[in-house]
CSV table of C-alpha atoms in Angstrom, one decimal:
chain,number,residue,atom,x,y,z
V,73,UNK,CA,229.6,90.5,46.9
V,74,UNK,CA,226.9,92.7,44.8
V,75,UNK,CA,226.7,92.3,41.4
V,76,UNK,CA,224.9,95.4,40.6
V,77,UNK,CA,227.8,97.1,39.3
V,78,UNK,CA,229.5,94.2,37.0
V,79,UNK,CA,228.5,94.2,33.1
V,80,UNK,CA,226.0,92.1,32.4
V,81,UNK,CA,225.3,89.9,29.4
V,82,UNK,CA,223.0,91.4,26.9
V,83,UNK,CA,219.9,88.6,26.8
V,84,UNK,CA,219.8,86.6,23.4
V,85,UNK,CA,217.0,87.5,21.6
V,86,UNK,CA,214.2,84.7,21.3
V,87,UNK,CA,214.0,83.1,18.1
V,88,UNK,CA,210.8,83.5,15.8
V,89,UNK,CA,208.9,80.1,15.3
V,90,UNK,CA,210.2,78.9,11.9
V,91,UNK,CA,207.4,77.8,9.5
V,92,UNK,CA,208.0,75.3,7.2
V,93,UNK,CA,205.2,75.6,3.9
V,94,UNK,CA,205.5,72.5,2.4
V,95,UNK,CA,203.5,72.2,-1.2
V,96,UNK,CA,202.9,70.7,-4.4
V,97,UNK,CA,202.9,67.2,-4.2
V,98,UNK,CA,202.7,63.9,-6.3
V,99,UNK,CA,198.8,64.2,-6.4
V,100,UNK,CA,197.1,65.3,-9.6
V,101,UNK,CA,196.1,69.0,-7.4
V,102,UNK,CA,199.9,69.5,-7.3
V,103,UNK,CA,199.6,73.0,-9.4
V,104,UNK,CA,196.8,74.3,-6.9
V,105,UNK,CA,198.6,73.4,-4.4
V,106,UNK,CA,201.6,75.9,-5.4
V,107,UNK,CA,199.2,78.2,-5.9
V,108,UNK,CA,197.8,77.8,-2.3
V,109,UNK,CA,201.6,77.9,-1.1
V,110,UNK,CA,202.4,81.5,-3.1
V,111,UNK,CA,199.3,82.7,-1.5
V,112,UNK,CA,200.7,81.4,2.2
V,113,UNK,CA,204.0,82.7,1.8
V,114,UNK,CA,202.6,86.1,0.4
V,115,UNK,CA,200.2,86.6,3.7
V,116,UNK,CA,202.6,85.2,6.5
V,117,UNK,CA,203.9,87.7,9.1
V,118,UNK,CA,207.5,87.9,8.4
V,119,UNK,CA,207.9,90.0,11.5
V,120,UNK,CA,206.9,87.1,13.5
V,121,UNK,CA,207.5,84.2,11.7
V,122,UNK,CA,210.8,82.7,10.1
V,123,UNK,CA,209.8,80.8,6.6
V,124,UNK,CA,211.3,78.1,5.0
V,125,UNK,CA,209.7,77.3,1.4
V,126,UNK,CA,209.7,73.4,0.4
V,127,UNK,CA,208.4,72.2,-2.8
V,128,UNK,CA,207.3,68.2,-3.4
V,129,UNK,CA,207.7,68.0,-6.9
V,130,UNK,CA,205.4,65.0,-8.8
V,131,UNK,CA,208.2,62.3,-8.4
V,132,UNK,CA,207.9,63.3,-4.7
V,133,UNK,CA,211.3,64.9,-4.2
V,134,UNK,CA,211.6,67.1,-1.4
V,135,UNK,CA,213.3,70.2,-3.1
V,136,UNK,CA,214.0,73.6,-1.8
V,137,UNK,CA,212.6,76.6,-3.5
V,138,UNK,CA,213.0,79.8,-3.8
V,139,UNK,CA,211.0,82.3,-1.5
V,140,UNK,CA,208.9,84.0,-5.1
V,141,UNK,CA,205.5,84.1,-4.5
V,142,UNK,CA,205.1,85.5,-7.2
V,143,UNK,CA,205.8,82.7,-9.9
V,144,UNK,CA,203.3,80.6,-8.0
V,145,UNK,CA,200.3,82.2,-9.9
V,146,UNK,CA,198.4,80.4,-12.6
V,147,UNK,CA,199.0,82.1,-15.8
V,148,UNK,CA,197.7,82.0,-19.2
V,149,UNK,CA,195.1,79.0,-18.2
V,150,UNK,CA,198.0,77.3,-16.3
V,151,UNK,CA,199.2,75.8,-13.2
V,152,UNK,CA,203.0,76.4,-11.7
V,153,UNK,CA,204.6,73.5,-10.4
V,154,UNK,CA,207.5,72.9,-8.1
V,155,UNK,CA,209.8,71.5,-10.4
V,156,UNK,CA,210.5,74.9,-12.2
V,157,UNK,CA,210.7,76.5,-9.1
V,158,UNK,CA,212.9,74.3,-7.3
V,159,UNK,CA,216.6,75.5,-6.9
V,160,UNK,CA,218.2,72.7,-7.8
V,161,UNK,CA,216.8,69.4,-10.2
V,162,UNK,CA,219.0,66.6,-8.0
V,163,UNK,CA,218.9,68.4,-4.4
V,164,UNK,CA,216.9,67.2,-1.6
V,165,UNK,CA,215.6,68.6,1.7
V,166,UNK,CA,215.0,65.8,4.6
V,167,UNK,CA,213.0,66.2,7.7
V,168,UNK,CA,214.0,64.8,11.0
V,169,UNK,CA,212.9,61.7,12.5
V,170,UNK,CA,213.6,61.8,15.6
V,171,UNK,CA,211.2,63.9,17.7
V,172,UNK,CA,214.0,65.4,19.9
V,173,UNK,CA,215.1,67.0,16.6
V,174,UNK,CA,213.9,69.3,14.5
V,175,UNK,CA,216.5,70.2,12.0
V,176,UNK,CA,216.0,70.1,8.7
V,177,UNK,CA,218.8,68.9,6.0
V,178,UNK,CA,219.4,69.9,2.4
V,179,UNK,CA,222.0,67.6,0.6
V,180,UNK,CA,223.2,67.7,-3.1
V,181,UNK,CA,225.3,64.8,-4.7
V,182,UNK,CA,228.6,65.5,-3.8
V,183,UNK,CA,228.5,68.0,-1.7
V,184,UNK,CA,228.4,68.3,2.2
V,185,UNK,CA,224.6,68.4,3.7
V,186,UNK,CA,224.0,71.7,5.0
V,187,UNK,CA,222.0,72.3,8.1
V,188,UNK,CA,218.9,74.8,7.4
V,189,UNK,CA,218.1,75.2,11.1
V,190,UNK,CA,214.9,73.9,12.8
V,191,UNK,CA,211.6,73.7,12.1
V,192,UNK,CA,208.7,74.8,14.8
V,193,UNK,CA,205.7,73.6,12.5
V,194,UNK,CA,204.9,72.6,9.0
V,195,UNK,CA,202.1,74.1,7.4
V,196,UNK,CA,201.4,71.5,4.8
V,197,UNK,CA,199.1,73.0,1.5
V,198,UNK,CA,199.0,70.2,0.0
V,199,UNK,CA,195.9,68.7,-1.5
V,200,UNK,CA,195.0,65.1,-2.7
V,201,UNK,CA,196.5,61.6,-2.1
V,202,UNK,CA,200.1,62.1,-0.2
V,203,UNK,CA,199.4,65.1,1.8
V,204,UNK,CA,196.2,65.5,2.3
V,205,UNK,CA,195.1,62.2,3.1
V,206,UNK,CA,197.1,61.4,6.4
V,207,UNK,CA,200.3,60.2,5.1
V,208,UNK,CA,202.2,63.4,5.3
V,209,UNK,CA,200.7,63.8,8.7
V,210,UNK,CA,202.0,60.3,9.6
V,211,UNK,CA,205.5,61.6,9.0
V,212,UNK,CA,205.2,64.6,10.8
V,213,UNK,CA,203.5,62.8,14.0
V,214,UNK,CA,206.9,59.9,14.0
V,215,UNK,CA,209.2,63.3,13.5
V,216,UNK,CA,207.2,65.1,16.3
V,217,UNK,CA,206.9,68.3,14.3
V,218,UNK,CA,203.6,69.9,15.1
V,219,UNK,CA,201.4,70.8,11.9
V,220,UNK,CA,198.3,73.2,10.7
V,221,UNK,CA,195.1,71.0,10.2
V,222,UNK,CA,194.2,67.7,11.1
V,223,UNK,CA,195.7,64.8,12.0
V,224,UNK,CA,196.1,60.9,10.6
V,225,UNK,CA,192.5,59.8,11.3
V,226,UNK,CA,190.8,63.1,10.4
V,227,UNK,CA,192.8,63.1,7.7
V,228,UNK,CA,192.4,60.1,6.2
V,229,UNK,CA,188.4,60.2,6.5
V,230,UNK,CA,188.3,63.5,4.7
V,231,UNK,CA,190.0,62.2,1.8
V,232,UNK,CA,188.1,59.2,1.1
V,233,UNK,CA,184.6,59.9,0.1
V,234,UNK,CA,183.2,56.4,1.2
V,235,UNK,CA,184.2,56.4,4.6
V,236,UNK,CA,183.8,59.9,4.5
V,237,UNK,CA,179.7,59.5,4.4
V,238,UNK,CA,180.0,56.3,6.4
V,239,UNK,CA,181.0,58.1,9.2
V,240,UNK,CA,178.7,61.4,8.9
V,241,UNK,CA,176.0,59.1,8.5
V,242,UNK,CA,177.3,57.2,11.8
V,243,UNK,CA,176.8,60.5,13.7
V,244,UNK,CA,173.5,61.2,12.3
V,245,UNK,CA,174.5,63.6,9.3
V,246,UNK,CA,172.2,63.5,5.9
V,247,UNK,CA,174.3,62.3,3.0
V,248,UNK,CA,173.4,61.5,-0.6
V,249,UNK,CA,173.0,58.6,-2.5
V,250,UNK,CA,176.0,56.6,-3.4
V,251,UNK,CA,177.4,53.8,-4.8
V,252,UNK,CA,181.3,52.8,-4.7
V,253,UNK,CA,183.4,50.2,-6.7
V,254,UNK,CA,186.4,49.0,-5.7
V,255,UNK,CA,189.6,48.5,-7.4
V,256,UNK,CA,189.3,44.7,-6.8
V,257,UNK,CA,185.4,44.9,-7.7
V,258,UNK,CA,186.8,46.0,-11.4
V,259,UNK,CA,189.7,43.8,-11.6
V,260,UNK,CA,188.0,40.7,-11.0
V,261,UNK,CA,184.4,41.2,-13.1
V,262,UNK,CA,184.3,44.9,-15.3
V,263,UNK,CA,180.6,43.6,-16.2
V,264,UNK,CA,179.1,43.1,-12.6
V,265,UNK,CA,180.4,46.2,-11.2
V,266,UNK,CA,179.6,48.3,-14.5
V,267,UNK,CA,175.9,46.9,-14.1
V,268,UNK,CA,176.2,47.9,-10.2
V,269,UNK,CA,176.3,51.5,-10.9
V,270,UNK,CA,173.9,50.9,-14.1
V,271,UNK,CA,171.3,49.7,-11.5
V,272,UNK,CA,172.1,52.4,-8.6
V,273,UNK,CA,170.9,54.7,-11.9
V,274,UNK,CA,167.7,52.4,-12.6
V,275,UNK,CA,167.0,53.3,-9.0
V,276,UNK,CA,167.9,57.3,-8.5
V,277,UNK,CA,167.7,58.3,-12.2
V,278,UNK,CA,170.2,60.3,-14.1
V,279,UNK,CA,172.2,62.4,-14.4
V,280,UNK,CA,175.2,60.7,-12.2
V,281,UNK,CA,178.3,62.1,-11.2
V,282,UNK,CA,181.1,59.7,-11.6
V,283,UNK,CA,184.2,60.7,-9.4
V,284,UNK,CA,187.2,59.3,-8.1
V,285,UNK,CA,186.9,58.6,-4.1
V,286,UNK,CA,189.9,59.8,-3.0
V,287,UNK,CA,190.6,63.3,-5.1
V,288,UNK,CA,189.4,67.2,-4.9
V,289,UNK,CA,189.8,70.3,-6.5
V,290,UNK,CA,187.1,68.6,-9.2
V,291,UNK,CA,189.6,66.7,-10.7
V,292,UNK,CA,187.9,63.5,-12.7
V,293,UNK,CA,184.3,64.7,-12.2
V,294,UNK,CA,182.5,63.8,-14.9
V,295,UNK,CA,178.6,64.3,-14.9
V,296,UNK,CA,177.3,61.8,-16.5
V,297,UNK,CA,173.5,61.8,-18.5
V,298,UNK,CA,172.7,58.8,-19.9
V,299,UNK,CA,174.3,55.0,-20.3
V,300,UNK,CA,176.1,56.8,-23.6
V,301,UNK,CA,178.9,58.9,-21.6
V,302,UNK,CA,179.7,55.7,-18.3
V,303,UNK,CA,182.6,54.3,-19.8
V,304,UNK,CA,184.7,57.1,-20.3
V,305,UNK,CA,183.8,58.5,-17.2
V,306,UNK,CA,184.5,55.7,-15.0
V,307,UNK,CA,188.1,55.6,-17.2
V,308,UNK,CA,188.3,59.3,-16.6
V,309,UNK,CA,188.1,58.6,-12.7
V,310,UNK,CA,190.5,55.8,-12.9
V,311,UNK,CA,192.7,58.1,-14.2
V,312,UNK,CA,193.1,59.5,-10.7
V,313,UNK,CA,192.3,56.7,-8.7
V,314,UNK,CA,191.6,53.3,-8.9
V,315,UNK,CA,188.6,53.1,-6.2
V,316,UNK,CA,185.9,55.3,-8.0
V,317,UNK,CA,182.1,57.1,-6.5
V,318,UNK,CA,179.1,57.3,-7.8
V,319,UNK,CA,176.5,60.0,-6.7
V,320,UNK,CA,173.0,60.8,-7.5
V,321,UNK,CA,172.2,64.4,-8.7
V,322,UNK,CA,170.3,66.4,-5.8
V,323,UNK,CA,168.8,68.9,-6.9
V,324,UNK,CA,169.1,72.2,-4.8
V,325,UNK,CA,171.3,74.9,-3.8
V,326,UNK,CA,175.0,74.4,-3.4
V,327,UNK,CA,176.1,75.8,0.1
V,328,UNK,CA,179.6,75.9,1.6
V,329,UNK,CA,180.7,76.9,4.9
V,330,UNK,CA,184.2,77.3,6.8
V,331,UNK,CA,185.3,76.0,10.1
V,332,UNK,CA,188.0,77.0,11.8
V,333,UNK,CA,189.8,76.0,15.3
V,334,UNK,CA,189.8,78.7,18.3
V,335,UNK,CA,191.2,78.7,21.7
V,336,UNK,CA,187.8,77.3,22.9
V,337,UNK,CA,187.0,75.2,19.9
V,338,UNK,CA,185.7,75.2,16.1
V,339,UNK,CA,183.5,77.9,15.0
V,340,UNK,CA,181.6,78.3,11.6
V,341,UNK,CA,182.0,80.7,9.2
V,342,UNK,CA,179.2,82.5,7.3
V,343,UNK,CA,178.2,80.0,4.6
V,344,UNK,CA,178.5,80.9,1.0
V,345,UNK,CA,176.4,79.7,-2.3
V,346,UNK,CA,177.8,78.5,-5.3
V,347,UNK,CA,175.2,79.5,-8.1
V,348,UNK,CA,175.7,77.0,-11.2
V,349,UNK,CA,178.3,78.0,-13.3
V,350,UNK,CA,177.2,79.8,-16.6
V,351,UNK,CA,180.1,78.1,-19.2
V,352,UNK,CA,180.2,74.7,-17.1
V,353,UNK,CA,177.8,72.2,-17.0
V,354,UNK,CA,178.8,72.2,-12.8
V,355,UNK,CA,181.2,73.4,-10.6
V,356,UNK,CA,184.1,71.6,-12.0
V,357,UNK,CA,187.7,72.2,-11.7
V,358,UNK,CA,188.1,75.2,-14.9
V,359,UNK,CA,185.3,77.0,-13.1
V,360,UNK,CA,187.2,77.0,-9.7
V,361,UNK,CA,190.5,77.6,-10.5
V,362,UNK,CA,190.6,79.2,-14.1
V,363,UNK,CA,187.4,81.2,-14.4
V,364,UNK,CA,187.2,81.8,-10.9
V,365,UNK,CA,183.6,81.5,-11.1
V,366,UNK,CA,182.3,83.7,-8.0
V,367,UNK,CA,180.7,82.4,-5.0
V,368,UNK,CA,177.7,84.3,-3.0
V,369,UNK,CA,179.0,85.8,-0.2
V,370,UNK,CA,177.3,85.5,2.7
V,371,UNK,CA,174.7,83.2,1.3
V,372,UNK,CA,171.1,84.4,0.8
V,373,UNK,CA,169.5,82.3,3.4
V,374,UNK,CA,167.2,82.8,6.4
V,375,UNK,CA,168.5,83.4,9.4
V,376,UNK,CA,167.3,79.9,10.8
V,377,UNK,CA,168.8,78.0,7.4
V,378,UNK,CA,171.9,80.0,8.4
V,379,UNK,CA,172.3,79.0,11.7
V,380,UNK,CA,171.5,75.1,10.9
V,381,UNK,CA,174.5,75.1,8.2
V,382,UNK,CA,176.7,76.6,10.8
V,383,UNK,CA,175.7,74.3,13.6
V,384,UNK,CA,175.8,71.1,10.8
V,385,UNK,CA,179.4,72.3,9.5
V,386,UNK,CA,180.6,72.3,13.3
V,387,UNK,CA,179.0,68.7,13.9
V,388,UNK,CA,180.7,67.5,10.6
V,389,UNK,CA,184.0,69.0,12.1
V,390,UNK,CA,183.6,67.4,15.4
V,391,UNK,CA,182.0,63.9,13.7
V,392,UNK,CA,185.8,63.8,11.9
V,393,UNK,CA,187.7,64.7,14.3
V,394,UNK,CA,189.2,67.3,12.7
V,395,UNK,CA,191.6,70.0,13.8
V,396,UNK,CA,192.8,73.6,12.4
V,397,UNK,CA,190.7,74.2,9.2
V,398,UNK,CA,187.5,72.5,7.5
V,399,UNK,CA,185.2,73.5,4.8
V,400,UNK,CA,182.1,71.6,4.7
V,401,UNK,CA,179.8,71.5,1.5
V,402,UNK,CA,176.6,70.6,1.7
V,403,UNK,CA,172.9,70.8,-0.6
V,404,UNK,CA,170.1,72.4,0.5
V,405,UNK,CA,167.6,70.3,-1.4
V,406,UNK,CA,164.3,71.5,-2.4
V,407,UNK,CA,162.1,69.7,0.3
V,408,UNK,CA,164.1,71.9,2.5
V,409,UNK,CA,167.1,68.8,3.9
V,410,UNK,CA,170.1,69.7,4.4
V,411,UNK,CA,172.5,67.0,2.7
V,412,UNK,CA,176.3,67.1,3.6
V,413,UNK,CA,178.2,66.4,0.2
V,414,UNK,CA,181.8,66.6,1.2
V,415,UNK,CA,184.9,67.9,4.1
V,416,UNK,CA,187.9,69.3,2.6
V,417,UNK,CA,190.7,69.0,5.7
V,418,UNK,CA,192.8,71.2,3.6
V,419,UNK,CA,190.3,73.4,1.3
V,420,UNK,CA,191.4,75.6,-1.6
V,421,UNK,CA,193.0,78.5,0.2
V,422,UNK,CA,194.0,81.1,-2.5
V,423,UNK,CA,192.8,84.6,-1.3
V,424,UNK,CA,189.7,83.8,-4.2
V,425,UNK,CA,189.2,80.5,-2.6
V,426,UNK,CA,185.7,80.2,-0.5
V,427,UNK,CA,187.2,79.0,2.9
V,428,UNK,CA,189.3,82.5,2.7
V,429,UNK,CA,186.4,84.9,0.7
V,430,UNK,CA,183.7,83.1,3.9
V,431,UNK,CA,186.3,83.9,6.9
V,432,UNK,CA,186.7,87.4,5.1
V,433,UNK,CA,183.2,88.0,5.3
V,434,UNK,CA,182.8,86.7,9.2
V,435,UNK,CA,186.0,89.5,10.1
V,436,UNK,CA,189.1,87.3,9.8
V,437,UNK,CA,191.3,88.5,6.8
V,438,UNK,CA,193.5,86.4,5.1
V,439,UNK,CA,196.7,87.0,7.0
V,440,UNK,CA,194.9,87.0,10.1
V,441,UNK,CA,193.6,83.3,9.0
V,442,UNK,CA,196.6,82.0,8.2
V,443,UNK,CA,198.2,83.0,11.7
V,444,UNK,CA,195.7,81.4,13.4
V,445,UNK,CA,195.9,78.0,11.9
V,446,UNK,CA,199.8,78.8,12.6
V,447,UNK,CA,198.9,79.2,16.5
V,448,UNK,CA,196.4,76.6,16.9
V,449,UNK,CA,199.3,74.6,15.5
V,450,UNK,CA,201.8,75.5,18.0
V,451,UNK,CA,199.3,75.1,20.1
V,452,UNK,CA,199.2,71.2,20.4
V,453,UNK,CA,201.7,68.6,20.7
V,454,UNK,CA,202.2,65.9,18.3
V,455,UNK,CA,200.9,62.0,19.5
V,456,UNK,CA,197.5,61.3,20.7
V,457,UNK,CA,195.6,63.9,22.1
């Protein structure tokens, strides 16, 4: 019997994938990090994309928030944060764990959890220890939600600035003299480890810059000119975490370049310059985020010098084993040595940011960057790969 003449059933629409930006955090970058996320959520193709806004406030409660990009701006000199823009102070969103389902809850005391549909990937713009570091990715692996950037490993070597250089220098990649103590190293004898760092400056001279390993954004940076100004910067590093780094001064130009994941692989941005900032003594966190102190962009190099960041940015990329998004910071000393500094796996991404300004200036405009870390995203599966 023909069916060509029955009524047929009108085809469901497919579903948009549903993006879940997840920001804030309990790191001390939790403000930038909202800042990051308002940017996200301002730029993200609602005509293709379903978006589900969820805030990690300090405490690390998973709130929801509401969809406002626009109170996640810095204003008058300060950072928004997710508590104030959370919809409720005792609510809590919870991400599956098992891999065969991707529904995410919300639950309130007394009340009945309500279902807020499933997730297709997380874009996490979080920065700093518990979300940049591996951890989050760790949960999202065990809940088999795919993610934007890289993964546990990658990760993980990104945010600590020891292993960090241990590994570029394992793959052959110029890094700067350091010295680390460890939170052990202090605990047991403040004098010998003081008098480490003390001697590391008898041998490379000062000024110092006394950091803590596992942050960004800047935060705890102190430069440091003589023996006067150690203690408080080591406390001033502690502050943010207990294992701390200590770096040489290099004197040079400060050169930045963005790396991002295509169908067939990572390619390099332009690279950009950071001239030294006029009202800070170096490009600290106020000159990044609150005087916005511009980069050069492209960066006035030679053609050759240009190429050999790129190339170096991609090896640094690869040396991680990064995925998605890197920008890579280097110093192009005055002998002419390139000298990687640092990764960031998940770099400042506010339209002003460099990784955006760099990819702007190599023909990929914000939204179009953000939908292609989306896509490379969807494009792999969770697990090892």
């Amino acid at each position: 019997m023909s069916t060509e003449n029955l009524p047929q059933s009108p085809e469901q629409p497919s579903r948009k994938p549903r993006v879940a930006v997840v920001f804030g955090g309990r790191s001390s970058e939790h403000g930038i990090s909202v800042v990051t996320a308002g940017a996200v959520l301002k730029a993200i193709d609602r005509t293709k994309y379903d978006v589900l806004p969820i805030g990690i406030t300090t405490d690390g409660r998973w709130a929801l928030t509401a969809d406002e990009p626009e109170r996640m701006a810095i204003a008058d000199r300060r950072t928004p944060s997710v508590d104030e823009l959370a919809e409720s102070h005792e609510g809590g969103v919870v991400l599956p764990v098992d891999p065969a389902n991707r529904e995410v809850v919300y639950s309130e005391p007394g009340s009945v959890p309500k279902a807020l549909g499933e997730v297709d990937v997380v874009f996490p713009v979080l920065h700093g220890p518990y979300g940049e570091d591996g951890t989050l990715q760790g949960l999202l692996e065990l809940s088999g939600v795919p993610y934007v950037g890289s993964g546990v490993l990658a990760s993980a070597v990104g945010q600590d600035k020891e292993y960090m250089k241990r590994v570029f220098t394992s793959f052959g990649l110029k890094v700067g003299p350091y010295v680390v103590v460890r939170p052990r190293e202090w605990a047991q004898d403040e004098s010998a480890a003081r008098r480490k760092i003390v001697d590391f400056a008898g041998e490379h001279g000062w000024p110092l810059f006394v950091k803590p390993a596992r942050a960004g954004s800047s935060i705890g940076i102190t430069k440091v000119d003589d023996l006067s100004g150690l203690d408080e910067a080591i406390a001033e590093a502690q502050r943010h975490d207990p294992k701390i780094l200590v770096e040489a001064a290099l004197r040079g130009r400060e050169i930045e370049c963005g790396v991002l994941e295509f169908e067939d692989g990572p390619r390099a941005s332009v690279p950009a310059e950071i001239p030294p900032p006029d009202a800070h003594a170096y490009y600290d966190f106020e000159a990044k985020y609150i005087d916005s102190t511009p980069g050069v962009v492209p960066a006035p190099l030679t053609e050759e010098q240009t190429a050999e960041v790129r190339a170096l940015a991609v090896d640094a990329f690869e040396a991680a084993s990064c995925e998605g998004l890197v920008r890579a910071d280097f110093f192009l000393t005055e002998d002419g040595d390139w000298v990687i500094n640092e990764i960031n796996t998940m770099p400042g991404f506010t339209p002003i940011s460099m990784y955006p300004q760099m990819w702007q200036a190599s023909g990929i405009g914000y939204p179009e960057l953000v939908d292609r870390l989306v896509q490379a995203a969807l494009r792999r599966s969770t697990g090892l790969r």
